[in-house]
Tab-separated table of C-alpha atoms and ligand atoms in Angstrom:
chain	number	residue	atom	x	y	z
A	1	MET	CA	19.771	-14.473	27.538
A	2	ILE	CA	17.247	-12.174	26.995
A	3	LYS	CA	18.226	-9.697	24.056
A	4	LYS	CA	18.528	-5.696	25.211
A	5	ALA	CA	16.882	-2.903	22.604
A	6	VAL	CA	16.943	0.488	22.453
A	7	VAL	CA	14.383	2.128	20.140
A	8	CYS	CA	15.149	5.981	19.591
A	9	GLY	CA	12.127	7.275	18.686
A	10	GLY	CA	10.007	5.133	20.752
A	11	GLY	CA	7.255	7.595	21.518
A	12	GLY	CA	6.592	7.747	18.007
A	13	PHE	CA	3.767	6.226	15.780
A	14	ILE	CA	6.284	3.278	14.363
A	15	GLY	CA	8.975	3.314	17.289
A	16	SER	CA	6.117	2.718	19.990
A	17	HIS	CA	4.935	-0.589	17.506
A	18	LEU	CA	8.072	-1.659	17.397
A	19	VAL	CA	8.917	-1.524	21.212
A	20	ARG	CA	5.656	-3.580	21.820
A	21	ASP	CA	6.538	-6.014	18.950
A	22	LEU	CA	9.999	-6.355	20.454
A	23	LYS	CA	8.630	-6.832	24.059
A	24	GLN	CA	6.100	-9.140	22.449
A	25	LYS	CA	9.271	-11.299	20.974
A	26	GLY	CA	11.018	-11.436	24.636
A	27	GLY	CA	13.174	-8.736	24.292
A	28	TRP	CA	13.956	-6.469	27.372
A	29	VAL	CA	13.497	-2.969	25.248
A	30	ARG	CA	14.182	0.812	26.298
A	31	ALA	CA	12.630	3.393	24.777
A	32	VAL	CA	14.338	6.984	24.056
A	33	ASP	CA	12.238	10.132	23.070
A	34	LEU	CA	11.083	13.546	23.232
A	35	LYS	CA	7.426	12.678	23.910
A	36	LYS	CA	5.271	9.064	25.349
A	37	PRO	CA	3.079	7.685	22.802
A	38	GLU	CA	0.065	10.054	22.342
A	39	PHE	CA	-2.048	7.230	22.412
A	40	SER	CA	-1.578	4.289	24.571
A	41	ASP	CA	1.006	3.183	27.391
A	42	SER	CA	4.523	2.584	26.002
A	43	ALA	CA	5.530	-1.668	26.367
A	44	ALA	CA	9.203	-0.531	26.783
A	45	ASP	CA	10.707	-1.315	30.219
A	46	GLU	CA	12.268	1.915	30.808
A	47	PHE	CA	11.320	4.857	28.723
A	48	ILE	CA	14.103	8.073	28.699
A	49	VAL	CA	11.911	11.399	27.931
A	50	GLY	CA	15.180	12.988	26.240
A	51	ASP	CA	16.731	14.619	23.035
A	52	LEU	CA	18.493	12.853	21.308
A	53	ARG	CA	20.258	16.040	20.153
A	54	ASN	CA	22.148	15.851	23.473
A	55	VAL	CA	25.010	13.682	23.030
A	56	GLY	CA	24.569	13.193	26.737
A	57	ILE	CA	21.125	11.746	26.132
A	58	ALA	CA	22.678	9.535	23.168
A	59	GLN	CA	25.091	8.274	25.147
A	60	GLN	CA	22.587	7.372	27.918
A	61	ALA	CA	20.142	5.902	25.385
A	62	VAL	CA	22.239	3.308	23.980
A	63	ALA	CA	24.165	2.224	27.097
A	64	ASP	CA	24.664	-1.675	27.878
A	65	MET	CA	22.406	-2.396	24.691
A	66	GLU	CA	23.001	-5.026	21.865
A	67	ASP	CA	20.458	-3.835	19.232
A	68	VAL	CA	19.979	-0.109	18.366
A	69	TYR	CA	16.457	0.807	16.333
A	70	GLN	CA	17.356	4.193	15.127
A	71	LEU	CA	13.505	5.773	14.230
A	72	ALA	CA	13.920	9.398	15.879
A	73	ALA	CA	13.069	12.150	13.295
A	74	ASP	CA	12.224	15.313	12.634
A	75	MET	CA	9.162	14.256	10.087
A	76	GLY	CA	6.084	14.804	8.874
A	77	GLY	CA	3.436	14.260	6.138
A	78	MET	CA	3.589	16.607	2.773
A	79	GLY	CA	2.415	19.748	4.495
A	80	PHE	CA	5.222	19.396	7.044
A	81	ILE	CA	7.991	18.010	5.198
A	82	CYS	CA	8.010	20.541	2.021
A	83	GLY	CA	9.400	24.158	2.624
A	84	ASP	CA	9.539	26.076	6.318
A	85	HIS	CA	10.639	23.371	8.570
A	86	ASP	CA	13.590	22.329	6.424
A	87	ALA	CA	16.103	23.554	8.557
A	88	ALA	CA	14.887	22.367	11.598
A	89	ILE	CA	14.224	19.144	9.638
A	90	MET	CA	17.983	18.565	8.124
A	91	HIS	CA	19.978	20.093	11.697
A	92	ASN	CA	17.666	18.236	14.537
A	93	SER	CA	17.914	14.609	12.622
A	94	ALA	CA	21.329	14.695	11.095
A	95	LEU	CA	22.156	15.725	14.794
A	96	ILE	CA	20.028	12.694	16.517
A	97	ASN	CA	21.986	10.158	13.361
A	98	LEU	CA	25.499	11.798	14.236
A	99	HIS	CA	25.134	11.440	17.890
A	100	VAL	CA	23.414	7.720	18.070
A	101	LEU	CA	25.185	5.874	15.563
A	102	ASN	CA	28.434	7.338	17.334
A	103	GLU	CA	27.663	6.501	20.946
A	104	ALA	CA	26.628	3.122	19.664
A	105	TYR	CA	30.168	2.613	17.979
A	106	GLN	CA	31.633	4.127	21.251
A	107	ALA	CA	29.325	1.387	23.380
A	108	LYS	CA	29.973	-1.433	21.453
A	109	CYS	CA	26.551	-1.990	20.568
A	110	ARG	CA	25.757	-5.484	18.230
A	111	LYS	CA	24.108	-4.053	15.276
A	112	ILE	CA	21.980	-1.016	14.739
A	113	PHE	CA	18.902	-0.176	12.115
A	114	TYR	CA	18.369	3.119	10.659
A	115	SER	CA	15.079	4.203	9.502
A	116	SER	CA	15.721	5.912	6.095
A	117	SER	CA	12.623	6.855	3.528
A	118	ALA	CA	11.173	6.096	-0.130
A	119	CYS	CA	11.612	10.419	0.041
A	120	VAL	CA	15.455	9.749	-1.010
A	121	TYR	CA	14.557	8.327	-4.441
A	122	ALA	CA	15.099	11.038	-6.992
A	123	LYS	CA	12.054	13.320	-8.607
A	124	HIS	CA	12.652	13.217	-12.001
A	125	ASN	CA	12.300	9.091	-11.677
A	126	GLN	CA	8.837	9.762	-10.313
A	127	ALA	CA	7.581	12.277	-12.595
A	128	ASP	CA	4.742	9.493	-14.142
A	129	PRO	CA	2.301	8.674	-12.049
A	130	SER	CA	2.100	5.492	-13.653
A	131	ASN	CA	5.292	3.892	-14.030
A	132	PRO	CA	7.448	5.541	-11.055
A	133	LYS	CA	11.013	4.023	-10.714
A	134	CYS	CA	12.093	3.411	-7.077
A	135	SER	CA	14.614	0.253	-7.131
A	136	GLU	CA	17.492	0.865	-4.690
A	137	GLU	CA	20.250	2.055	-6.704
A	138	SER	CA	18.044	4.261	-8.696
A	139	ALA	CA	18.628	6.718	-6.024
A	140	TYR	CA	22.122	7.918	-7.591
A	141	PRO	CA	22.629	10.157	-9.115
A	142	ALA	CA	20.823	11.743	-6.400
A	143	ALA	CA	17.616	14.128	-6.432
A	144	PRO	CA	15.605	14.039	-3.778
A	145	ASP	CA	12.587	16.068	-3.992
A	146	SER	CA	12.847	17.213	-0.511
A	147	GLU	CA	15.464	18.335	2.138
A	148	TYR	CA	14.207	15.796	4.389
A	149	GLY	CA	14.751	12.858	1.674
A	150	TRP	CA	18.641	14.590	1.443
A	151	GLU	CA	19.075	14.341	5.364
A	152	LYS	CA	18.038	10.742	5.053
A	153	LEU	CA	20.358	10.059	2.364
A	154	PHE	CA	23.252	11.590	4.056
A	155	SER	CA	22.386	9.849	7.072
A	156	GLU	CA	22.695	6.361	5.237
A	157	ARG	CA	25.953	6.984	3.577
A	158	LEU	CA	27.008	8.061	7.165
A	159	TYR	CA	26.026	4.690	8.687
A	160	LEU	CA	27.509	2.627	5.910
A	161	THR	CA	30.724	4.549	6.623
A	162	TYR	CA	30.749	3.570	10.082
A	163	GLY	CA	29.987	-0.311	8.556
A	164	ARG	CA	32.709	-0.055	6.112
A	165	ASN	CA	35.732	1.805	8.681
A	166	TYR	CA	34.799	0.604	11.964
A	167	GLY	CA	32.972	-2.811	11.357
A	168	MET	CA	29.709	-1.770	12.635
A	169	ASP	CA	26.764	-4.477	11.964
A	170	VAL	CA	24.454	-1.590	10.073
A	171	ARG	CA	20.941	-2.616	8.741
A	172	ILE	CA	19.037	0.172	6.984
A	173	ALA	CA	15.148	0.318	5.519
A	174	ARG	CA	13.847	2.919	3.274
A	175	PHE	CA	10.202	2.785	4.291
A	176	HIS	CA	7.729	3.870	1.820
A	177	ASN	CA	4.445	5.722	3.721
A	178	VAL	CA	3.565	3.663	6.726
A	179	PHE	CA	0.174	3.977	8.321
A	180	GLY	CA	-2.121	2.010	10.967
A	181	PRO	CA	-3.909	2.583	14.490
A	182	GLU	CA	-2.208	5.043	16.554
A	183	GLY	CA	-0.088	7.177	13.995
A	184	THR	CA	-0.778	10.805	13.595
A	185	TRP	CA	-3.749	11.533	12.278
A	186	THR	CA	-4.108	15.350	12.995
A	187	GLY	CA	-2.636	18.684	13.486
A	188	GLY	CA	-0.757	19.011	10.464
A	189	ARG	CA	2.495	16.296	10.300
A	190	GLU	CA	-0.645	13.600	9.566
A	191	LYS	CA	0.255	11.720	6.009
A	192	ALA	CA	-2.549	10.570	3.104
A	193	PRO	CA	-4.013	7.876	4.349
A	194	ALA	CA	-4.728	9.124	7.843
A	195	ALA	CA	-5.549	12.564	6.611
A	196	LEU	CA	-8.505	10.871	3.979
A	197	CYS	CA	-9.092	8.816	6.988
A	198	ARG	CA	-10.233	11.907	9.317
A	199	LYS	CA	-11.885	14.026	6.547
A	200	VAL	CA	-14.049	11.030	5.730
A	201	ALA	CA	-14.637	10.638	9.063
A	202	GLU	CA	-15.666	13.951	9.515
A	203	ALA	CA	-17.939	14.279	6.551
A	204	LYS	CA	-21.957	13.571	6.148
A	205	ASN	CA	-22.896	10.905	3.558
A	206	GLY	CA	-23.219	12.889	0.732
A	207	GLY	CA	-20.963	15.167	1.735
A	208	SER	CA	-17.593	16.611	0.392
A	209	ILE	CA	-13.641	16.482	1.051
A	210	GLU	CA	-10.812	18.299	-0.178
A	211	ILE	CA	-7.469	16.706	-1.685
A	212	TRP	CA	-4.341	18.211	-2.379
A	213	GLY	CA	-3.283	18.341	-5.820
A	214	PRO	CA	-4.878	16.919	-9.153
A	215	GLY	CA	-5.442	13.596	-7.465
A	216	ASP	CA	-3.880	11.410	-9.979
A	217	GLN	CA	-0.691	11.597	-8.222
A	218	THR	CA	-0.060	7.748	-7.063
A	219	ARG	CA	1.579	6.106	-3.658
A	220	SER	CA	2.075	2.745	-2.065
A	221	PHE	CA	0.676	2.673	1.645
A	222	LEU	CA	2.293	0.024	3.968
A	223	PHE	CA	0.715	-1.575	6.926
A	224	ILE	CA	2.309	-1.029	10.468
A	225	ASP	CA	2.623	-4.804	10.942
A	226	GLU	CA	4.148	-5.730	7.684
A	227	CYS	CA	6.693	-2.653	8.231
A	228	LEU	CA	7.424	-4.563	11.578
A	229	GLU	CA	7.463	-7.903	9.741
A	230	GLY	CA	10.333	-6.371	7.373
A	231	ILE	CA	12.123	-4.443	10.064
A	232	SER	CA	12.520	-8.162	11.886
A	233	ARG	CA	13.687	-9.871	9.594
A	234	LEU	CA	16.171	-7.529	7.796
A	235	MET	CA	17.488	-7.338	11.843
A	236	ALA	CA	17.950	-10.933	11.734
A	237	SER	CA	19.539	-11.278	7.950
A	238	ASP	CA	23.243	-10.658	6.732
A	239	PHE	CA	21.928	-7.892	4.692
A	240	SER	CA	22.831	-4.288	5.536
A	241	GLY	CA	20.599	-2.259	2.866
A	242	PRO	CA	19.770	-0.145	2.022
A	243	VAL	CA	16.555	-2.100	0.893
A	244	ASN	CA	12.776	-0.853	0.028
A	245	ILE	CA	9.973	-1.715	2.880
A	246	GLY	CA	7.180	-1.152	1.463
A	247	SER	CA	3.854	-2.289	-0.763
A	248	GLU	CA	3.779	-2.692	-4.717
A	249	GLU	CA	0.043	-1.870	-4.254
A	250	MET	CA	-0.028	1.216	-6.112
A	251	ILE	CA	-2.576	3.631	-5.881
A	252	SER	CA	-4.118	7.595	-7.143
A	253	ILE	CA	-4.888	9.651	-4.058
A	254	ASN	CA	-8.140	10.003	-5.524
A	255	ASN	CA	-8.662	6.280	-5.454
A	256	LEU	CA	-7.807	5.776	-2.304
A	257	ALA	CA	-10.186	8.230	-1.079
A	258	ILE	CA	-12.596	6.185	-2.990
A	259	LEU	CA	-11.636	3.367	-0.943
A	260	VAL	CA	-11.714	5.191	2.412
A	261	SER	CA	-15.535	6.277	1.563
A	262	ASP	CA	-16.578	2.918	0.654
A	263	ILE	CA	-15.186	1.049	3.822
A	264	ALA	CA	-16.735	3.882	5.873
A	265	GLY	CA	-19.933	3.342	3.971
A	266	LYS	CA	-20.384	6.787	2.892
A	267	GLN	CA	-21.046	8.504	-0.458
A	268	ILE	CA	-18.316	11.410	-0.619
A	269	ASN	CA	-17.500	14.046	-3.209
A	270	ILE	CA	-13.853	14.502	-4.136
A	271	LYS	CA	-12.617	18.403	-4.590
A	272	ASN	CA	-8.986	18.659	-5.532
A	273	ILE	CA	-7.512	21.716	-4.415
A	274	ASP	CA	-4.153	23.230	-4.482
A	275	GLY	CA	-1.849	21.637	-2.168
A	276	PRO	CA	1.816	20.186	-1.752
A	277	GLU	CA	1.710	16.992	-3.487
A	278	GLY	CA	4.803	16.017	-3.421
A	279	VAL	CA	6.349	13.632	-6.703
A	280	ARG	CA	3.343	12.420	-9.444
A	281	GLY	CA	4.290	9.106	-8.553
A	282	ARG	CA	5.730	6.503	-6.232
A	283	ASN	CA	5.761	2.590	-5.713
A	284	SER	CA	7.736	0.453	-3.591
A	285	ASP	CA	10.172	-1.953	-5.762
A	286	ASN	CA	10.699	-4.809	-4.130
A	287	ARG	CA	12.667	-7.326	-6.254
A	288	LEU	CA	15.969	-6.607	-3.552
A	289	ILE	CA	13.964	-7.420	-0.484
A	290	LYS	CA	12.723	-11.113	-2.186
A	291	ASN	CA	16.089	-11.623	-3.261
A	292	THR	CA	17.781	-11.022	-0.156
A	293	LEU	CA	15.049	-11.420	2.430
A	294	GLY	CA	12.995	-14.061	0.555
A	295	TRP	CA	10.032	-12.051	1.561
A	296	ALA	CA	7.991	-9.192	0.587
A	297	PRO	CA	5.002	-7.262	2.207
A	298	SER	CA	1.911	-8.874	0.792
A	299	ALA	CA	-1.023	-7.586	2.628
A	300	PRO	CA	-3.877	-6.015	0.445
A	301	LEU	CA	-3.859	-2.263	1.231
A	302	ARG	CA	-7.813	-2.728	2.167
A	303	VAL	CA	-7.344	-4.713	5.083
A	304	GLY	CA	-4.936	-2.221	6.745
A	305	LEU	CA	-6.854	0.822	5.686
A	306	GLU	CA	-9.981	-0.922	7.255
A	307	LYS	CA	-8.445	-1.293	11.068
A	308	THR	CA	-6.517	2.179	9.991
A	309	TYR	CA	-10.339	3.882	9.607
A	310	ALA	CA	-11.887	2.176	12.672
A	311	TRP	CA	-9.434	3.270	14.831
A	312	ILE	CA	-9.452	6.905	13.111
A	313	ASN	CA	-13.272	7.061	13.251
A	314	LYS	CA	-13.205	6.199	16.909
A	315	GLN	CA	-10.515	9.297	17.418
A	316	VAL	CA	-12.750	11.762	15.473
A	317	ARG	CA	-15.988	10.463	17.814
A	318	ILE	CA	-14.135	11.043	21.099
A	319	LYS	CA	-12.619	14.410	20.265
A	320	LYS	CA	-16.732	15.557	19.096
A	321	LEU	CA	-17.691	14.114	22.347
A	322	ALA	CA	-14.985	16.310	24.187
A	323	GLN	CA	-15.801	19.339	22.069
A	324	ASN	CA	-19.763	19.283	22.852
A	325	VAL	CA	-18.696	18.597	26.731
A	326	VAL	CA	-16.641	21.811	26.660
A	327	HIS	CA	-19.234	23.470	24.903
A	328	HIS	CA	-22.305	22.258	27.243
A	329	ALA	CA	-20.256	22.831	30.401
B	1	NAD	P1	7.109	9.920	14.604
B	1	NAD	O1	6.994	11.292	13.946
B	1	NAD	O2	5.621	9.230	14.711
B	1	NAD	O3	8.105	9.261	15.275
B	1	NAD	C1	9.368	9.898	15.094
B	1	NAD	C2	9.723	10.002	16.781
B	1	NAD	O4	11.027	10.412	16.766
B	1	NAD	C3	8.956	11.235	17.557
B	1	NAD	O5	8.144	10.366	18.394
B	1	NAD	C4	9.333	12.171	17.904
B	1	NAD	O6	9.275	12.794	19.151
B	1	NAD	C5	10.681	11.762	17.882
B	1	NAD	N1	11.574	12.335	17.861
B	1	NAD	C6	11.870	13.366	17.286
B	1	NAD	N2	12.911	14.593	17.709
B	1	NAD	C7	13.442	14.078	18.369
B	1	NAD	C8	14.706	14.274	19.767
B	1	NAD	N3	15.644	15.472	19.094
B	1	NAD	N4	14.919	13.572	20.362
B	1	NAD	C9	14.479	12.357	20.477
B	1	NAD	N5	13.165	11.846	19.907
B	1	NAD	C10	12.677	12.666	18.849
B	1	NAD	O7	7.240	9.356	12.901
B	1	NAD	P2	7.163	7.770	12.364
B	1	NAD	O8	6.229	7.736	11.315
B	1	NAD	O9	6.823	7.055	13.396
B	1	NAD	O10	8.670	7.347	11.433
B	1	NAD	C11	9.713	6.485	12.109
B	1	NAD	C12	11.156	6.803	11.309
B	1	NAD	O11	10.609	6.266	10.012
B	1	NAD	C13	11.168	8.315	11.202
B	1	NAD	O12	12.884	8.301	10.972
B	1	NAD	C14	10.825	8.484	9.545
B	1	NAD	O13	11.413	9.639	8.992
B	1	NAD	C15	10.991	7.056	9.241
B	1	NAD	N6	9.953	7.020	7.936
B	1	NAD	C16	8.652	6.941	8.463
B	1	NAD	C17	7.801	6.632	7.323
B	1	NAD	C18	6.116	6.708	7.485
B	1	NAD	O14	5.330	6.314	6.678
B	1	NAD	N7	5.747	6.857	8.704
B	1	NAD	C19	8.075	6.478	5.970
B	1	NAD	C20	9.706	6.884	5.924
B	1	NAD	C21	10.404	6.714	7.165
């Protein structure tokens, strides 16, 4: 029998790739989102454009579905999630989770996947850029550095209670900085890899780019294909999580910019300026995923970055061409 699944947030970056992946595996897929994917047609069999803060839409979303993938969230990169949007982030994402989870329970869906985030980890454990602590249990006692992280922690607990009290089969992943083609690359919600690819693509050889913070802050970045592999393996397993799905290849932001410049074949000068930088260091800890799923992401950062740079470079050129056409019209 064909498996039926809904991807909430199926118009977003990870969600639209997930829809394609589930279709390629032979499923019937419904996607629900405020908007359709920006960069390509959705592969979904059915696409509901709707607001999951609305209980009626959440009900429609999960109707007749076996598996539910809940990725919808009000989110963005560091420039978006720190400060001015806090109330909206907490209110919108909490409402989505409350409704989607409860409606999935009422509709007797088989399994529900929830995408949490590395942003749940305690700020004081990520003060040393060369030695951050992000093992799953270290999320408690809780002290995330953003309200976005607090909402994720609340929702993780919400899903776990539905598992404990109502016997729901829940799966929770903590994604660490996922990137790849067809991700947001401009407009203020983009994350570091996309932002740096754009800045380098826009810069002239020998030119300079600005980087928020001192540049020694560290992160790890997970290519979309390995994120999808992790979701698929977690759903197929008996393990509820929360579990990290991330790369252990930690890199400083300045070195990430150097790597992107090298991929682009450009000599670029880095100017470190004041700006939101988040925690000082963050890296995935993959001991639990290896122990429970017998697998962990392993692809080199450079490989995914080459594909992402090529795609963003193309977007930058298309945008420039369009601007020239308007200019000369
Ligand atoms: P995204 O912003 O591209 O996708 C989220 C989607 O949710 C968007 O398409 C948005 O329109 C949709 N959405 C927001 N509010 C909605 C509403 N009220 N009703 C219906 N749809 C709504 O983000 P993404 O990078 O694809 O992330 C997917 C999930 O993974 C999110 O929950 C995010 O918090 C989590 N996550 C992502 C990363 C990452 O690096 N990309 C890291 C950690 C966690």
